[in-house]
Amino acid sequence: MSATATPLPATTEMRPGAEVVLRALTEQGVEVIFGYPGGAVLPLYDALFQQNSIRHILVRHEQAAVHAAEGYARSTGKVGVVLVTSGPGATNAVTGLVDALMDSIPIICLTGQVPTHLIGNDAFQEADTTGITRPATKHNYLVKRSEDLAGVVHDAFYVARSGRPGPVVIDLPKDILIKPAPYTPAPTVPHRSYRPVTQPDQARILEAVRLLKRSARPVVYSGGGVINSGPEASRLLTEFVRMTGFPCTNTLMGLGAFPSSDPQFIGMLGMHGTYEANLVMHGCDVMLNMGARFDDRITGRLDAFSQGSRKIHCDIDPSSINKNVKVDVPIVGDAGNILAAMIECWKQDDTPVNKEAQTAWWRQIDQWRKQDCLAYVQQGKIIKPQHAVKRLFEITQELGRETFISTEVGQHQMWAAQYFGFDKPNRWMTSGGLGTMGYGLPAAMGVQIAHPDALCIDIAGEASILMNIQEMGTLAQYRLPVKVFILNNEYMGMVRQWQELLHGSRYSESYSAALPDFVKLAESFHAKGLRATEADQLDDVIREMIAYPGPVIADICVDQKENVFPMIPSGAAHNEMILGVGQQGGVAGVTDEGKVLV
Amino acid sequence: MERTATIAVLVENEAGVLARVIGLFSGRGYNIESLTVAPVDETRSISRITVVTTGTEMIIEQIKAQLDRLVPVHKVSDLTLDGAHLQRELALIKVVGQGEARVEALRLADAFRARVVDATTESFVFEMTGNAEKIDAFCGLMKPLGLAEVCRTGAVAIARGTRAL
Ligand SMILES: Cc1ncc(C[n+]2csc(CCOP(=O)(O)OP(=O)(O)O)c2C)c(N)n1
Ligand SMILES: [Mg+2]
């Protein structure tokens, strides 16, 4: 992650705690904070008012502040910073924190707290914030002594961005923000206890490279760890995949680390991954997992997961290794360092490459590709949601603008992953681990703050968007030209899909009744509202949306019955994937054990 | 195949560290058979937690990795795996009774090397250290003789020989 800014000198001068906090943030290179005020953090807001180096973005709900900071962090590689008040401010932020924890996003969340002498008294707007957020963060702090204040802030930044990144909470009692405190610069000595391993073991690298060279049916499966390591890691991944000639698949979190337009890219894998990616995972003999974690969305039924392969697992977090899947070659380290070492070793080592077998492997893969698993038919007036995403992608390609995509959660999220191509890292923000509806709009907001001239689009569902719709106000206030592209199927489509396939088409509570008029809703928030109801309107609406200089909601009314395919039903194996056409309505492969899974 | 593991963890002696460790076990559904904690250096800045747990080899490996990635954790050692170790716990055991039972309790205590640390005409408090099985056995024998109350510290453990954490 990004390095710290220039150190500020220690001073013997005592300054109010709030000023010390801002000084430490400045030293850490913070330029923007997403926040919402309240009684307990008024001293910090007062200090913010009296300075110019840190910009504050006023959100409309604390959950959105965290998602905005996540969007900011994911699109820049920097730490995202959040400021909320005590009690409800902190509890509202919890969903965002868990989201950042699950997706390993570096966040600092400053929470106000009642003064130290009132802690434990059930004081007004008191909540046990460190207690509540302990399992929701990578680490948290309650500052009880002024002399610890600056040190804790520096420590928090180190923890948030080192090793596997994550969210960190600093709980700040009001008296600590007011009382004079000393300033100490960021330490230059190693951390007392937290020192994650980032350099890989060379012997393991050699073992991995030899295994890969001798393999007949190799695959590179890469995830969010490569993105988190920084753009250099994605460059190295691309170099490595091209020099080896291996097929490469990305997880939902890893999209963009390897160019989707590259012929060696076989698509996303997992529950809604491509036919070829999942069959490659199923049939490979050596698997190189680079910065992914064998999540259940990826593996499907564990005891049937890629039974015939030797597995190399590279992860910066040792607890990810052998958690779900037993591996043969574990490599702990930073993805960038590991890839650099592997490239070097690949060049040095003279183990012959099993070219012949690998050529046959590609012939097999090309056979699977012929299945054309993402094909759909756009016929007549009704807009297919896949088509809407595909056209959005093609038109943005045509325009050649720097484009960032965020999503909400549901079918539209999967279609976005399937039909929008990413050739660069940090362009794709989606809630992977937690699957948080309401993520996309505030995340896009954070991206737009970091990249004012870029095109930032939230591909949304009509249900999800309502979960943080209040952020349209933030877009208006800061003139953020975020585009909300709603695939409006009038259903919680992903819920409806599971009900259709697993619960006898009993659509219990999954219809999006009483929807607002999104065009009018946009207008009431000082944004532009557009709508496409028929296929021939689609391109015009997309072009108008992009051309408009301010925020837009584009309500794209799509086919209500469409499902996301391919699909590996929960509890099924990779080779038990359903491809859709002709297979809809009842899923054969789902066992009772599968039904209990989410 | 499940096994028992005695894991020693050196941590920063700071607020909330025990809650982090316990939260990790409950949140991820791991077992805690016993857990002890106290500061162990002269400045009281480092604490040692000894936790006895059970699980499959994969789970125990997970527990250790999960403990190790907690920010205030310095070191994690699986004493069960890392070679021979000593394991002790302290128990205070109250036995209430009169007559023959009382005499018998005292005789057995002597055989188990339990010390009498408090006595009235109708009761004893025995102090005993040993491994868990020994304490279990003694408590079992005291049951018919008027066992009234037991308190135990949980295990502490250290490697044999020159190895140090
Ligand atoms: C906060 C939250 N609540 C509930 C869910 C469960 N959930 C997953 S997808 C989904 C439906 C989303 O509907 P919509 O936004 O319209 O997207 P679609 O699937 O129709 O594209 C629901 C309710 C969730 N992921 N997040
Ligand atoms: Mg919908």
mmCIF file with all atom_site columns, C-alpha atoms in Angstrom, chain A residues 334-457:
data_model
loop_
_atom_site.group_PDB
_atom_site.id
_atom_site.type_symbol
_atom_site.label_atom_id
_atom_site.label_alt_id
_atom_site.label_comp_id
_atom_site.label_asym_id
_atom_site.label_entity_id
_atom_site.label_seq_id
_atom_site.pdbx_PDB_ins_code
_atom_site.Cartn_x
_atom_site.Cartn_y
_atom_site.Cartn_z
_atom_site.occupancy
_atom_site.B_iso_or_equiv
_atom_site.pdbx_formal_charge
_atom_site.auth_seq_id
_atom_site.auth_comp_id
_atom_site.auth_asym_id
_atom_site.auth_atom_id
_atom_site.pdbx_PDB_model_num
ATOM 1   C CA . ASP A 1 334 ? 3.114   -10.145 -0.641  1.00 0.00 ? 334 ASP A CA 1
ATOM 2   C CA . ALA A 1 335 ? 1.741   -11.032 -4.090  1.00 0.00 ? 335 ALA A CA 1
ATOM 3   C CA . GLY A 1 336 ? 4.033   -8.535  -5.814  1.00 0.00 ? 336 GLY A CA 1
ATOM 4   C CA . ASN A 1 337 ? 7.141   -9.953  -4.159  1.00 0.00 ? 337 ASN A CA 1
ATOM 5   C CA . ILE A 1 338 ? 6.059   -13.519 -4.848  1.00 0.00 ? 338 ILE A CA 1
ATOM 6   C CA . LEU A 1 339 ? 5.379   -12.813 -8.511  1.00 0.00 ? 339 LEU A CA 1
ATOM 7   C CA . ALA A 1 340 ? 8.708   -11.018 -8.940  1.00 0.00 ? 340 ALA A CA 1
ATOM 8   C CA . ALA A 1 341 ? 10.478  -13.996 -7.361  1.00 0.00 ? 341 ALA A CA 1
ATOM 9   C CA . MET A 1 342 ? 8.572   -16.491 -9.509  1.00 0.00 ? 342 MET A CA 1
ATOM 10  C CA . ILE A 1 343 ? 9.367   -14.627 -12.720 1.00 0.00 ? 343 ILE A CA 1
ATOM 11  C CA . GLU A 1 344 ? 13.041  -14.548 -11.801 1.00 0.00 ? 344 GLU A CA 1
ATOM 12  C CA . CYS A 1 345 ? 13.035  -18.219 -10.853 1.00 0.00 ? 345 CYS A CA 1
ATOM 13  C CA . TRP A 1 346 ? 11.147  -19.204 -14.027 1.00 0.00 ? 346 TRP A CA 1
ATOM 14  C CA . LYS A 1 347 ? 13.908  -17.602 -16.092 1.00 0.00 ? 347 LYS A CA 1
ATOM 15  C CA . GLN A 1 348 ? 16.758  -19.141 -14.072 1.00 0.00 ? 348 GLN A CA 1
ATOM 16  C CA . ASP A 1 349 ? 15.481  -22.663 -13.577 1.00 0.00 ? 349 ASP A CA 1
ATOM 17  C CA . ASP A 1 350 ? 16.111  -25.047 -16.452 1.00 0.00 ? 350 ASP A CA 1
ATOM 18  C CA . THR A 1 351 ? 13.341  -27.546 -15.791 1.00 0.00 ? 351 THR A CA 1
ATOM 19  C CA . PRO A 1 352 ? 11.842  -28.227 -19.219 1.00 0.00 ? 352 PRO A CA 1
ATOM 20  C CA . VAL A 1 353 ? 8.346   -26.950 -19.803 1.00 0.00 ? 353 VAL A CA 1
ATOM 21  C CA . ASN A 1 354 ? 5.773   -29.570 -20.673 1.00 0.00 ? 354 ASN A CA 1
ATOM 22  C CA . LYS A 1 355 ? 4.852   -27.771 -23.909 1.00 0.00 ? 355 LYS A CA 1
ATOM 23  C CA . GLU A 1 356 ? 3.120   -30.598 -25.690 1.00 0.00 ? 356 GLU A CA 1
ATOM 24  C CA . ALA A 1 357 ? 0.691   -31.346 -22.898 1.00 0.00 ? 357 ALA A CA 1
ATOM 25  C CA . GLN A 1 358 ? 0.014   -27.676 -22.385 1.00 0.00 ? 358 GLN A CA 1
ATOM 26  C CA . THR A 1 359 ? -0.853  -27.246 -26.052 1.00 0.00 ? 359 THR A CA 1
ATOM 27  C CA . ALA A 1 360 ? -3.338  -30.091 -25.722 1.00 0.00 ? 360 ALA A CA 1
ATOM 28  C CA . TRP A 1 361 ? -4.719  -28.397 -22.599 1.00 0.00 ? 361 TRP A CA 1
ATOM 29  C CA . TRP A 1 362 ? -5.387  -25.224 -24.575 1.00 0.00 ? 362 TRP A CA 1
ATOM 30  C CA . ARG A 1 363 ? -7.123  -27.259 -27.257 1.00 0.00 ? 363 ARG A CA 1
ATOM 31  C CA . GLN A 1 364 ? -9.406  -28.594 -24.552 1.00 0.00 ? 364 GLN A CA 1
ATOM 32  C CA . ILE A 1 365 ? -9.981  -25.093 -23.154 1.00 0.00 ? 365 ILE A CA 1
ATOM 33  C CA . ASP A 1 366 ? -10.873 -23.780 -26.600 1.00 0.00 ? 366 ASP A CA 1
ATOM 34  C CA . GLN A 1 367 ? -13.366 -26.621 -26.859 1.00 0.00 ? 367 GLN A CA 1
ATOM 35  C CA . TRP A 1 368 ? -14.993 -25.469 -23.598 1.00 0.00 ? 368 TRP A CA 1
ATOM 36  C CA . ARG A 1 369 ? -14.940 -21.884 -24.795 1.00 0.00 ? 369 ARG A CA 1
ATOM 37  C CA . LYS A 1 370 ? -17.040 -22.918 -27.795 1.00 0.00 ? 370 LYS A CA 1
ATOM 38  C CA . GLN A 1 371 ? -19.863 -23.495 -25.337 1.00 0.00 ? 371 GLN A CA 1
ATOM 39  C CA . ASP A 1 372 ? -20.119 -19.672 -25.351 1.00 0.00 ? 372 ASP A CA 1
ATOM 40  C CA . CYS A 1 373 ? -21.628 -19.781 -21.880 1.00 0.00 ? 373 CYS A CA 1
ATOM 41  C CA . LEU A 1 374 ? -22.332 -16.053 -21.665 1.00 0.00 ? 374 LEU A CA 1
ATOM 42  C CA . ALA A 1 375 ? -24.341 -15.947 -24.867 1.00 0.00 ? 375 ALA A CA 1
ATOM 43  C CA . TYR A 1 376 ? -27.811 -14.385 -24.614 1.00 0.00 ? 376 TYR A CA 1
ATOM 44  C CA . VAL A 1 377 ? -30.421 -13.406 -27.112 1.00 0.00 ? 377 VAL A CA 1
ATOM 45  C CA . GLN A 1 378 ? -31.494 -9.777  -27.332 1.00 0.00 ? 378 GLN A CA 1
ATOM 46  C CA . GLN A 1 379 ? -34.682 -9.911  -29.339 1.00 0.00 ? 379 GLN A CA 1
ATOM 47  C CA . GLY A 1 380 ? -37.673 -7.627  -29.469 1.00 0.00 ? 380 GLY A CA 1
ATOM 48  C CA . LYS A 1 381 ? -38.344 -4.660  -27.259 1.00 0.00 ? 381 LYS A CA 1
ATOM 49  C CA . ILE A 1 382 ? -37.585 -6.025  -23.841 1.00 0.00 ? 382 ILE A CA 1
ATOM 50  C CA . ILE A 1 383 ? -34.093 -5.084  -22.712 1.00 0.00 ? 383 ILE A CA 1
ATOM 51  C CA . LYS A 1 384 ? -31.985 -8.020  -21.576 1.00 0.00 ? 384 LYS A CA 1
ATOM 52  C CA . PRO A 1 385 ? -29.983 -6.968  -18.522 1.00 0.00 ? 385 PRO A CA 1
ATOM 53  C CA . GLN A 1 386 ? -26.876 -8.652  -19.952 1.00 0.00 ? 386 GLN A CA 1
ATOM 54  C CA . HIS A 1 387 ? -27.279 -6.562  -23.069 1.00 0.00 ? 387 HIS A CA 1
ATOM 55  C CA . ALA A 1 388 ? -27.580 -3.366  -21.036 1.00 0.00 ? 388 ALA A CA 1
ATOM 56  C CA . VAL A 1 389 ? -24.252 -4.058  -19.318 1.00 0.00 ? 389 VAL A CA 1
ATOM 57  C CA . LYS A 1 390 ? -22.610 -5.144  -22.545 1.00 0.00 ? 390 LYS A CA 1
ATOM 58  C CA . ARG A 1 391 ? -23.674 -1.958  -24.326 1.00 0.00 ? 391 ARG A CA 1
ATOM 59  C CA . LEU A 1 392 ? -22.561 0.139   -21.364 1.00 0.00 ? 392 LEU A CA 1
ATOM 60  C CA . PHE A 1 393 ? -19.161 -1.524  -21.613 1.00 0.00 ? 393 PHE A CA 1
ATOM 61  C CA . GLU A 1 394 ? -18.902 -1.134  -25.366 1.00 0.00 ? 394 GLU A CA 1
ATOM 62  C CA . ILE A 1 395 ? -19.909 2.514   -25.325 1.00 0.00 ? 395 ILE A CA 1
ATOM 63  C CA . THR A 1 396 ? -17.444 3.380   -22.562 1.00 0.00 ? 396 THR A CA 1
ATOM 64  C CA . GLN A 1 397 ? -14.754 1.546   -24.556 1.00 0.00 ? 397 GLN A CA 1
ATOM 65  C CA . GLU A 1 398 ? -15.639 3.569   -27.603 1.00 0.00 ? 398 GLU A CA 1
ATOM 66  C CA . LEU A 1 399 ? -15.407 6.822   -25.677 1.00 0.00 ? 399 LEU A CA 1
ATOM 67  C CA . GLY A 1 400 ? -12.080 5.784   -24.212 1.00 0.00 ? 400 GLY A CA 1
ATOM 68  C CA . ARG A 1 401 ? -12.606 7.600   -20.933 1.00 0.00 ? 401 ARG A CA 1
ATOM 69  C CA . GLU A 1 402 ? -11.020 6.384   -17.711 1.00 0.00 ? 402 GLU A CA 1
ATOM 70  C CA . THR A 1 403 ? -13.912 4.377   -16.261 1.00 0.00 ? 403 THR A CA 1
ATOM 71  C CA . PHE A 1 404 ? -14.543 3.042   -12.758 1.00 0.00 ? 404 PHE A CA 1
ATOM 72  C CA . ILE A 1 405 ? -17.395 0.673   -12.017 1.00 0.00 ? 405 ILE A CA 1
ATOM 73  C CA . SER A 1 406 ? -19.000 -0.037  -8.676  1.00 0.00 ? 406 SER A CA 1
ATOM 74  C CA . THR A 1 407 ? -21.977 -2.257  -8.051  1.00 0.00 ? 407 THR A CA 1
ATOM 75  C CA . GLU A 1 408 ? -24.678 -3.022  -5.566  1.00 0.00 ? 408 GLU A CA 1
ATOM 76  C CA . VAL A 1 409 ? -25.428 -6.652  -4.755  1.00 0.00 ? 409 VAL A CA 1
ATOM 77  C CA . GLY A 1 410 ? -27.548 -9.077  -6.704  1.00 0.00 ? 410 GLY A CA 1
ATOM 78  C CA . GLN A 1 411 ? -27.957 -10.298 -10.256 1.00 0.00 ? 411 GLN A CA 1
ATOM 79  C CA . HIS A 1 412 ? -26.870 -6.949  -11.716 1.00 0.00 ? 412 HIS A CA 1
ATOM 80  C CA . GLN A 1 413 ? -23.587 -7.325  -9.817  1.00 0.00 ? 413 GLN A CA 1
ATOM 81  C CA . MET A 1 414 ? -22.927 -10.679 -11.451 1.00 0.00 ? 414 MET A CA 1
ATOM 82  C CA . TRP A 1 415 ? -23.886 -9.402  -14.897 1.00 0.00 ? 415 TRP A CA 1
ATOM 83  C CA . ALA A 1 416 ? -21.548 -6.463  -14.368 1.00 0.00 ? 416 ALA A CA 1
ATOM 84  C CA . ALA A 1 417 ? -18.757 -8.901  -13.486 1.00 0.00 ? 417 ALA A CA 1
ATOM 85  C CA . GLN A 1 418 ? -19.551 -11.075 -16.499 1.00 0.00 ? 418 GLN A CA 1
ATOM 86  C CA . TYR A 1 419 ? -20.138 -8.484  -19.218 1.00 0.00 ? 419 TYR A CA 1
ATOM 87  C CA . PHE A 1 420 ? -18.017 -5.502  -18.246 1.00 0.00 ? 420 PHE A CA 1
ATOM 88  C CA . GLY A 1 421 ? -14.368 -6.101  -19.047 1.00 0.00 ? 421 GLY A CA 1
ATOM 89  C CA . PHE A 1 422 ? -11.523 -4.743  -16.948 1.00 0.00 ? 422 PHE A CA 1
ATOM 90  C CA . ASP A 1 423 ? -8.030  -4.394  -18.324 1.00 0.00 ? 423 ASP A CA 1
ATOM 91  C CA . LYS A 1 424 ? -6.570  -2.564  -15.327 1.00 0.00 ? 424 LYS A CA 1
ATOM 92  C CA . PRO A 1 425 ? -6.672  -3.052  -11.577 1.00 0.00 ? 425 PRO A CA 1
ATOM 93  C CA . ASN A 1 426 ? -8.464  -0.688  -9.156  1.00 0.00 ? 426 ASN A CA 1
ATOM 94  C CA . ARG A 1 427 ? -11.278 0.021   -11.650 1.00 0.00 ? 427 ARG A CA 1
ATOM 95  C CA . TRP A 1 428 ? -13.810 -2.382  -10.165 1.00 0.00 ? 428 TRP A CA 1
ATOM 96  C CA . MET A 1 429 ? -15.388 -1.898  -6.722  1.00 0.00 ? 429 MET A CA 1
ATOM 97  C CA . THR A 1 430 ? -17.856 -4.484  -5.542  1.00 0.00 ? 430 THR A CA 1
ATOM 98  C CA . SER A 1 431 ? -18.815 -5.903  -2.180  1.00 0.00 ? 431 SER A CA 1
ATOM 99  C CA . GLY A 1 432 ? -17.477 -9.426  -2.494  1.00 0.00 ? 432 GLY A CA 1
ATOM 100 C CA . GLY A 1 433 ? -17.145 -11.006 0.921   1.00 0.00 ? 433 GLY A CA 1
ATOM 101 C CA . LEU A 1 434 ? -20.070 -9.447  2.730   1.00 0.00 ? 434 LEU A CA 1
ATOM 102 C CA . GLY A 1 435 ? -22.340 -8.863  -0.272  1.00 0.00 ? 435 GLY A CA 1
ATOM 103 C CA . THR A 1 436 ? -23.653 -5.567  1.072   1.00 0.00 ? 436 THR A CA 1
ATOM 104 C CA . MET A 1 437 ? -26.628 -4.077  -0.765  1.00 0.00 ? 437 MET A CA 1
ATOM 105 C CA . GLY A 1 438 ? -26.204 -0.315  -0.677  1.00 0.00 ? 438 GLY A CA 1
ATOM 106 C CA . TYR A 1 439 ? -22.469 -0.483  -1.279  1.00 0.00 ? 439 TYR A CA 1
ATOM 107 C CA . GLY A 1 440 ? -22.255 0.789   -4.824  1.00 0.00 ? 440 GLY A CA 1
ATOM 108 C CA . LEU A 1 441 ? -23.520 4.369   -4.707  1.00 0.00 ? 441 LEU A CA 1
ATOM 109 C CA . PRO A 1 442 ? -21.366 5.533   -1.781  1.00 0.00 ? 442 PRO A CA 1
ATOM 110 C CA . ALA A 1 443 ? -18.402 3.556   -3.139  1.00 0.00 ? 443 ALA A CA 1
ATOM 111 C CA . ALA A 1 444 ? -18.747 5.335   -6.500  1.00 0.00 ? 444 ALA A CA 1
ATOM 112 C CA . MET A 1 445 ? -18.884 8.610   -4.594  1.00 0.00 ? 445 MET A CA 1
ATOM 113 C CA . GLY A 1 446 ? -15.555 7.850   -2.928  1.00 0.00 ? 446 GLY A CA 1
ATOM 114 C CA . VAL A 1 447 ? -14.057 6.872   -6.282  1.00 0.00 ? 447 VAL A CA 1
ATOM 115 C CA . GLN A 1 448 ? -15.259 10.090  -7.877  1.00 0.00 ? 448 GLN A CA 1
ATOM 116 C CA . ILE A 1 449 ? -13.717 12.168  -5.070  1.00 0.00 ? 449 ILE A CA 1
ATOM 117 C CA . ALA A 1 450 ? -10.370 10.487  -5.767  1.00 0.00 ? 450 ALA A CA 1
ATOM 118 C CA . HIS A 1 451 ? -10.729 10.716  -9.566  1.00 0.00 ? 451 HIS A CA 1
ATOM 119 C CA . PRO A 1 452 ? -12.712 13.887  -10.290 1.00 0.00 ? 452 PRO A CA 1
ATOM 120 C CA . ASP A 1 453 ? -12.390 13.638  -14.063 1.00 0.00 ? 453 ASP A CA 1
ATOM 121 C CA . ALA A 1 454 ? -13.096 9.944   -14.445 1.00 0.00 ? 454 ALA A CA 1
ATOM 122 C CA . LEU A 1 455 ? -16.357 8.322   -15.423 1.00 0.00 ? 455 LEU A CA 1
ATOM 123 C CA . CYS A 1 456 ? -17.750 6.624   -12.264 1.00 0.00 ? 456 CYS A CA 1
ATOM 124 C CA . ILE A 1 457 ? -20.726 4.340   -12.747 1.00 0.00 ? 457 ILE A CA 1
#
